[in-house]
Amino acid sequence: MLIEVIADTLSDALIAQEAGAGRIELVTGLAEGGLTPGYAVIERVCKELKIPVNVMIRPHSRGFCYSEEDIEIMFEDISICKKLGAAGVVFGVLTPDQKVHNDHLKRLINAAGGLDITFHRAFDEADDQFAALESLKQYPQISRILTSGGRRSAADAAERLKRLHELTANSHLKIMAGAGLSIENIRAFLDEVPVSEVHFGTGVRVNSSYVHAIDPERVLKVKKITGE
């Protein structure tokens, strides 16, 4: 079981690593769902951590439908992440009618050449998640889809996530469950949905809030509960 933890500072990233996280999703703007962090933060975190650091590529919080200028900025961000030592990038792109934007996606994948790629929770805004999954299966460069099954909490979408997981069984894609997972619900969730990667945000923070730092004890408890 790989445990990915969201971090927005070097100290949070180091705490998560020390407590046993398997990968960091590095962001800024936690309250806005995660935006591309500053380059100095990316450089320092990638330099000091031993575990993989995947960086959010999201230029603004106004949805996942991007202009040509937005896409150009995302290209530049990806290029800089490569130079700064990121293991991967995290992005998602939709059309105005909430389908996977294949043209934009192909271009971003090409820009990412060689980096690990997560298609993020833009997937949860898709009008048809099963059609979106079939679209994403076309791209062997994409390692995983981060999703809550379209619900506010992944814990409330176990049936949908189990089905999505089953549909990726014979593909290169993994379903990484995230949003709303906690030390209280993760065991019951995994008993229903046997994913191999889980994503934690507030669930491993002091007072379950992005206002506070990562709580290493919570990360350790997640590891113990999941058998890590």
mmCIF file of C-alpha atoms in Angstrom:
data_model
loop_
_atom_site.group_PDB
_atom_site.id
_atom_site.type_symbol
_atom_site.label_atom_id
_atom_site.label_comp_id
_atom_site.label_asym_id
_atom_site.label_seq_id
_atom_site.Cartn_x
_atom_site.Cartn_y
_atom_site.Cartn_z
ATOM 1 C CA MET A 1 0.000 0.000 0.000
ATOM 2 C CA LEU A 2 1.464 3.329 -1.051
ATOM 3 C CA ILE A 3 0.424 6.307 1.054
ATOM 4 C CA GLU A 4 0.611 9.656 -0.727
ATOM 5 C CA VAL A 5 0.433 12.748 1.467
ATOM 6 C CA ILE A 6 -0.326 16.315 0.394
ATOM 7 C CA ALA A 7 2.283 18.838 1.536
ATOM 8 C CA ASP A 8 2.580 22.570 0.919
ATOM 9 C CA THR A 9 5.772 23.279 2.870
ATOM 10 C CA LEU A 10 9.203 21.722 3.263
ATOM 11 C CA SER A 11 8.561 21.011 6.931
ATOM 12 C CA ASP A 12 5.304 19.168 6.154
ATOM 13 C CA ALA A 13 7.022 17.139 3.449
ATOM 14 C CA LEU A 14 9.824 16.153 5.809
ATOM 15 C CA ILE A 15 7.361 15.202 8.559
ATOM 16 C CA ALA A 16 5.385 13.041 6.130
ATOM 17 C CA GLN A 17 8.530 11.334 4.852
ATOM 18 C CA GLU A 18 9.843 10.646 8.346
ATOM 19 C CA ALA A 19 6.471 9.162 9.374
ATOM 20 C CA GLY A 20 6.532 6.778 6.420
ATOM 21 C CA ALA A 21 4.656 8.371 3.526
ATOM 22 C CA GLY A 22 5.574 6.778 0.212
ATOM 23 C CA ARG A 23 5.139 9.856 -1.960
ATOM 24 C CA ILE A 24 4.419 13.573 -1.625
ATOM 25 C CA GLU A 25 1.961 15.579 -3.673
ATOM 26 C CA LEU A 26 3.435 19.082 -3.454
ATOM 27 C CA VAL A 27 0.987 21.954 -3.807
ATOM 28 C CA THR A 28 0.130 25.430 -2.669
ATOM 29 C CA GLY A 29 -3.376 26.847 -2.169
ATOM 30 C CA LEU A 30 -4.708 23.921 -0.163
ATOM 31 C CA ALA A 31 -8.022 25.672 0.470
ATOM 32 C CA GLU A 32 -8.485 25.989 -3.300
ATOM 33 C CA GLY A 33 -7.897 22.303 -3.959
ATOM 34 C CA GLY A 34 -4.195 22.679 -4.726
ATOM 35 C CA LEU A 35 -2.270 24.939 -7.112
ATOM 36 C CA THR A 36 1.253 24.930 -8.543
ATOM 37 C CA PRO A 37 3.707 25.798 -5.752
ATOM 38 C CA GLY A 38 6.550 28.303 -6.021
ATOM 39 C CA TYR A 39 9.728 27.150 -7.686
ATOM 40 C CA ALA A 40 11.914 27.664 -4.615
ATOM 41 C CA VAL A 41 9.639 25.333 -2.622
ATOM 42 C CA ILE A 42 9.712 22.723 -5.406
ATOM 43 C CA GLU A 43 13.504 22.879 -5.621
ATOM 44 C CA ARG A 44 14.081 22.611 -1.891
ATOM 45 C CA VAL A 45 11.579 19.813 -1.305
ATOM 46 C CA CYS A 46 12.880 17.760 -4.238
ATOM 47 C CA LYS A 47 16.455 18.288 -3.058
ATOM 48 C CA GLU A 48 15.876 17.300 0.569
ATOM 49 C CA LEU A 49 13.433 14.402 0.241
ATOM 50 C CA LYS A 50 14.345 10.819 -0.584
ATOM 51 C CA ILE A 51 10.795 9.748 -1.510
ATOM 52 C CA PRO A 52 9.186 10.791 -4.821
ATOM 53 C CA VAL A 53 7.734 14.287 -5.060
ATOM 54 C CA ASN A 54 4.908 14.819 -7.554
ATOM 55 C CA VAL A 55 4.096 18.479 -8.184
ATOM 56 C CA MET A 56 0.652 19.926 -8.848
ATOM 57 C CA ILE A 57 0.404 21.647 -12.228
ATOM 58 C CA ARG A 58 -2.651 23.864 -11.881
ATOM 59 C CA PRO A 59 -2.358 27.555 -12.764
ATOM 60 C CA HIS A 60 -5.625 28.692 -11.150
ATOM 61 C CA SER A 61 -8.620 27.389 -9.228
ATOM 62 C CA ARG A 62 -11.317 28.320 -11.755
ATOM 63 C CA GLY A 63 -12.111 24.788 -12.824
ATOM 64 C CA PHE A 64 -10.210 22.451 -15.126
ATOM 65 C CA CYS A 65 -11.036 23.958 -18.520
ATOM 66 C CA TYR A 66 -7.995 25.906 -19.649
ATOM 67 C CA SER A 67 -7.197 28.582 -22.214
ATOM 68 C CA GLU A 68 -4.265 28.327 -24.597
ATOM 69 C CA GLU A 69 -2.368 30.761 -22.357
ATOM 70 C CA ASP A 70 -3.048 28.538 -19.352
ATOM 71 C CA ILE A 71 -1.720 25.500 -21.218
ATOM 72 C CA GLU A 72 1.448 27.366 -22.199
ATOM 73 C CA ILE A 73 2.020 28.279 -18.555
ATOM 74 C CA MET A 74 1.478 24.640 -17.566
ATOM 75 C CA PHE A 75 4.107 23.601 -20.147
ATOM 76 C CA GLU A 76 6.580 25.996 -18.570
ATOM 77 C CA ASP A 77 5.763 24.774 -15.060
ATOM 78 C CA ILE A 78 6.304 21.161 -16.148
ATOM 79 C CA SER A 79 9.622 22.057 -17.767
ATOM 80 C CA ILE A 80 10.803 23.754 -14.582
ATOM 81 C CA CYS A 81 9.666 20.812 -12.431
ATOM 82 C CA LYS A 82 11.865 18.549 -14.557
ATOM 83 C CA LYS A 83 14.869 20.806 -13.998
ATOM 84 C CA LEU A 84 14.200 21.036 -10.257
ATOM 85 C CA GLY A 85 14.153 17.266 -9.754
ATOM 86 C CA ALA A 86 10.467 16.407 -9.413
ATOM 87 C CA ALA A 87 9.621 12.730 -9.825
ATOM 88 C CA GLY A 88 6.279 13.508 -11.384
ATOM 89 C CA VAL A 89 3.509 15.949 -12.128
ATOM 90 C CA VAL A 90 -0.182 16.052 -11.305
ATOM 91 C CA PHE A 91 -2.707 17.588 -13.683
ATOM 92 C CA GLY A 92 -6.129 17.172 -15.269
ATOM 93 C CA VAL A 93 -7.851 18.878 -18.184
ATOM 94 C CA LEU A 94 -11.502 18.936 -19.236
ATOM 95 C CA THR A 95 -13.504 20.366 -22.115
ATOM 96 C CA PRO A 96 -16.269 22.928 -21.474
ATOM 97 C CA ASP A 97 -18.777 20.047 -21.546
ATOM 98 C CA GLN A 98 -16.840 18.156 -18.849
ATOM 99 C CA LYS A 99 -15.124 15.491 -20.906
ATOM 100 C CA VAL A 100 -11.400 14.664 -20.951
ATOM 101 C CA HIS A 101 -9.709 17.262 -23.169
ATOM 102 C CA ASN A 102 -7.633 14.912 -25.278
ATOM 103 C CA ASP A 103 -5.831 17.599 -27.263
ATOM 104 C CA HIS A 104 -4.644 19.448 -24.165
ATOM 105 C CA LEU A 105 -3.878 16.175 -22.422
ATOM 106 C CA LYS A 106 -1.677 14.876 -25.253
ATOM 107 C CA ARG A 107 0.305 18.105 -25.269
ATOM 108 C CA LEU A 108 0.827 18.084 -21.502
ATOM 109 C CA ILE A 109 1.879 14.428 -21.585
ATOM 110 C CA ASN A 110 4.425 15.239 -24.276
ATOM 111 C CA ALA A 111 5.733 18.131 -22.189
ATOM 112 C CA ALA A 112 6.056 15.819 -19.174
ATOM 113 C CA GLY A 113 8.081 13.271 -21.177
ATOM 114 C CA GLY A 114 9.518 10.749 -18.708
ATOM 115 C CA LEU A 115 7.925 12.135 -15.543
ATOM 116 C CA ASP A 116 5.410 10.146 -13.517
ATOM 117 C CA ILE A 117 1.891 11.461 -14.259
ATOM 118 C CA THR A 118 -1.201 11.538 -12.077
ATOM 119 C CA PHE A 119 -4.521 12.656 -13.579
ATOM 120 C CA HIS A 120 -6.030 14.469 -10.610
ATOM 121 C CA ARG A 121 -9.541 15.060 -9.323
ATOM 122 C CA ALA A 122 -10.611 16.885 -12.459
ATOM 123 C CA PHE A 123 -11.757 13.290 -13.048
ATOM 124 C CA ASP A 124 -14.437 13.842 -10.396
ATOM 125 C CA GLU A 125 -15.870 16.724 -12.429
ATOM 126 C CA ALA A 126 -16.213 14.617 -15.594
ATOM 127 C CA ASP A 127 -19.786 14.165 -16.809
ATOM 128 C CA ASP A 128 -19.217 10.399 -17.180
ATOM 129 C CA GLN A 129 -16.402 8.882 -15.150
ATOM 130 C CA PHE A 130 -16.488 5.570 -17.001
ATOM 131 C CA ALA A 131 -16.135 7.304 -20.372
ATOM 132 C CA ALA A 132 -13.351 9.448 -18.880
ATOM 133 C CA LEU A 133 -11.591 6.291 -17.699
ATOM 134 C CA GLU A 134 -11.734 4.812 -21.190
ATOM 135 C CA SER A 135 -10.214 8.024 -22.573
ATOM 136 C CA LEU A 136 -7.368 7.919 -20.066
ATOM 137 C CA LYS A 137 -6.622 4.279 -20.825
ATOM 138 C CA GLN A 138 -5.307 5.469 -24.190
ATOM 139 C CA TYR A 139 -2.285 7.045 -22.522
ATOM 140 C CA PRO A 140 0.305 4.607 -21.138
ATOM 141 C CA GLN A 141 2.244 7.595 -19.773
ATOM 142 C CA ILE A 142 -0.444 8.189 -17.114
ATOM 143 C CA SER A 143 0.253 6.098 -14.009
ATOM 144 C CA ARG A 144 -2.860 6.751 -11.966
ATOM 145 C CA ILE A 145 -6.120 8.613 -11.494
ATOM 146 C CA LEU A 146 -6.729 10.377 -8.184
ATOM 147 C CA THR A 147 -10.449 10.240 -7.482
ATOM 148 C CA SER A 148 -13.080 10.308 -4.775
ATOM 149 C CA GLY A 149 -15.523 8.555 -7.088
ATOM 150 C CA GLY A 150 -17.270 11.856 -7.705
ATOM 151 C CA ARG A 151 -18.301 12.271 -4.077
ATOM 152 C CA ARG A 152 -17.070 14.732 -1.485
ATOM 153 C CA SER A 153 -15.459 11.817 0.344
ATOM 154 C CA ALA A 154 -14.058 8.651 -1.194
ATOM 155 C CA ALA A 155 -15.515 6.815 1.807
ATOM 156 C CA ASP A 156 -18.998 7.604 0.445
ATOM 157 C CA ALA A 157 -18.206 6.241 -3.013
ATOM 158 C CA ALA A 158 -16.901 2.761 -2.254
ATOM 159 C CA GLU A 159 -19.122 1.035 -4.819
ATOM 160 C CA ARG A 160 -18.122 3.425 -7.627
ATOM 161 C CA LEU A 161 -14.431 3.275 -6.731
ATOM 162 C CA LYS A 162 -14.478 -0.508 -6.548
ATOM 163 C CA ARG A 163 -15.926 -0.612 -10.073
ATOM 164 C CA LEU A 164 -13.367 1.888 -11.397
ATOM 165 C CA HIS A 165 -10.601 -0.140 -9.752
ATOM 166 C CA GLU A 166 -11.905 -3.324 -11.395
ATOM 167 C CA LEU A 167 -11.952 -1.622 -14.796
ATOM 168 C CA THR A 168 -8.249 -0.756 -14.492
ATOM 169 C CA ALA A 169 -7.210 -4.293 -13.506
ATOM 170 C CA ASN A 170 -5.716 -5.180 -16.888
ATOM 171 C CA SER A 171 -4.349 -1.755 -17.730
ATOM 172 C CA HIS A 172 -1.374 0.439 -16.854
ATOM 173 C CA LEU A 173 -3.639 2.720 -14.828
ATOM 174 C CA LYS A 174 -4.208 2.601 -11.087
ATOM 175 C CA ILE A 175 -7.043 4.154 -9.147
ATOM 176 C CA MET A 176 -5.687 6.148 -6.201
ATOM 177 C CA ALA A 177 -8.491 6.866 -3.766
ATOM 178 C CA GLY A 178 -8.441 10.240 -2.070
ATOM 179 C CA ALA A 179 -10.537 12.903 -0.298
ATOM 180 C CA GLY A 180 -12.193 12.332 3.037
ATOM 181 C CA LEU A 181 -10.096 9.323 4.038
ATOM 182 C CA SER A 182 -9.036 9.171 7.680
ATOM 183 C CA ILE A 183 -7.680 6.841 10.320
ATOM 184 C CA GLU A 184 -11.312 6.242 11.333
ATOM 185 C CA ASN A 185 -12.576 5.059 7.948
ATOM 186 C CA ILE A 186 -9.584 3.761 5.976
ATOM 187 C CA ARG A 187 -9.770 0.131 7.127
ATOM 188 C CA ALA A 188 -13.458 -0.274 6.282
ATOM 189 C CA PHE A 189 -12.871 1.497 2.972
ATOM 190 C CA LEU A 190 -10.007 -0.778 1.938
ATOM 191 C CA ASP A 191 -12.012 -3.851 2.912
ATOM 192 C CA GLU A 192 -14.451 -2.806 0.168
ATOM 193 C CA VAL A 193 -12.078 -1.180 -2.320
ATOM 194 C CA PRO A 194 -8.719 -2.988 -2.618
ATOM 195 C CA VAL A 195 -6.719 -0.167 -4.191
ATOM 196 C CA SER A 196 -2.927 -0.168 -3.817
ATOM 197 C CA GLU A 197 -2.507 3.619 -3.412
ATOM 198 C CA VAL A 198 -4.324 6.042 -1.111
ATOM 199 C CA HIS A 199 -4.086 9.820 -0.885
ATOM 200 C CA PHE A 200 -4.335 11.771 2.378
ATOM 201 C CA GLY A 201 -4.823 15.477 3.052
ATOM 202 C CA THR A 202 -6.678 16.694 6.137
ATOM 203 C CA GLY A 203 -6.935 13.105 7.369
ATOM 204 C CA VAL A 204 -3.314 13.179 8.535
ATOM 205 C CA ARG A 205 -3.228 16.783 9.832
ATOM 206 C CA VAL A 206 -3.560 18.162 13.326
ATOM 207 C CA ASN A 207 -7.257 18.833 14.008
ATOM 208 C CA SER A 208 -8.029 17.454 10.515
ATOM 209 C CA SER A 209 -7.421 20.913 9.097
ATOM 210 C CA TYR A 210 -5.163 22.382 6.407
ATOM 211 C CA VAL A 211 -4.570 25.273 8.789
ATOM 212 C CA HIS A 212 -2.390 22.896 10.801
ATOM 213 C CA ALA A 213 0.717 20.829 10.146
ATOM 214 C CA ILE A 214 0.879 17.160 9.266
ATOM 215 C CA ASP A 215 0.581 14.966 12.360
ATOM 216 C CA PRO A 216 3.220 12.223 12.140
ATOM 217 C CA GLU A 217 1.248 10.053 14.551
ATOM 218 C CA ARG A 218 -1.686 10.005 12.146
ATOM 219 C CA VAL A 219 0.548 9.016 9.247
ATOM 220 C CA LEU A 220 2.001 6.223 11.367
ATOM 221 C CA LYS A 221 -1.508 5.056 12.315
ATOM 222 C CA VAL A 222 -2.528 4.961 8.656
ATOM 223 C CA LYS A 223 0.544 2.838 7.906
ATOM 224 C CA LYS A 224 -0.292 0.475 10.746
ATOM 225 C CA ILE A 225 -3.970 0.183 9.772
ATOM 226 C CA THR A 226 -3.148 -0.470 6.115
ATOM 227 C CA GLY A 227 -0.517 -3.030 7.024
ATOM 228 C CA GLU A 228 2.417 -0.966 5.861
#
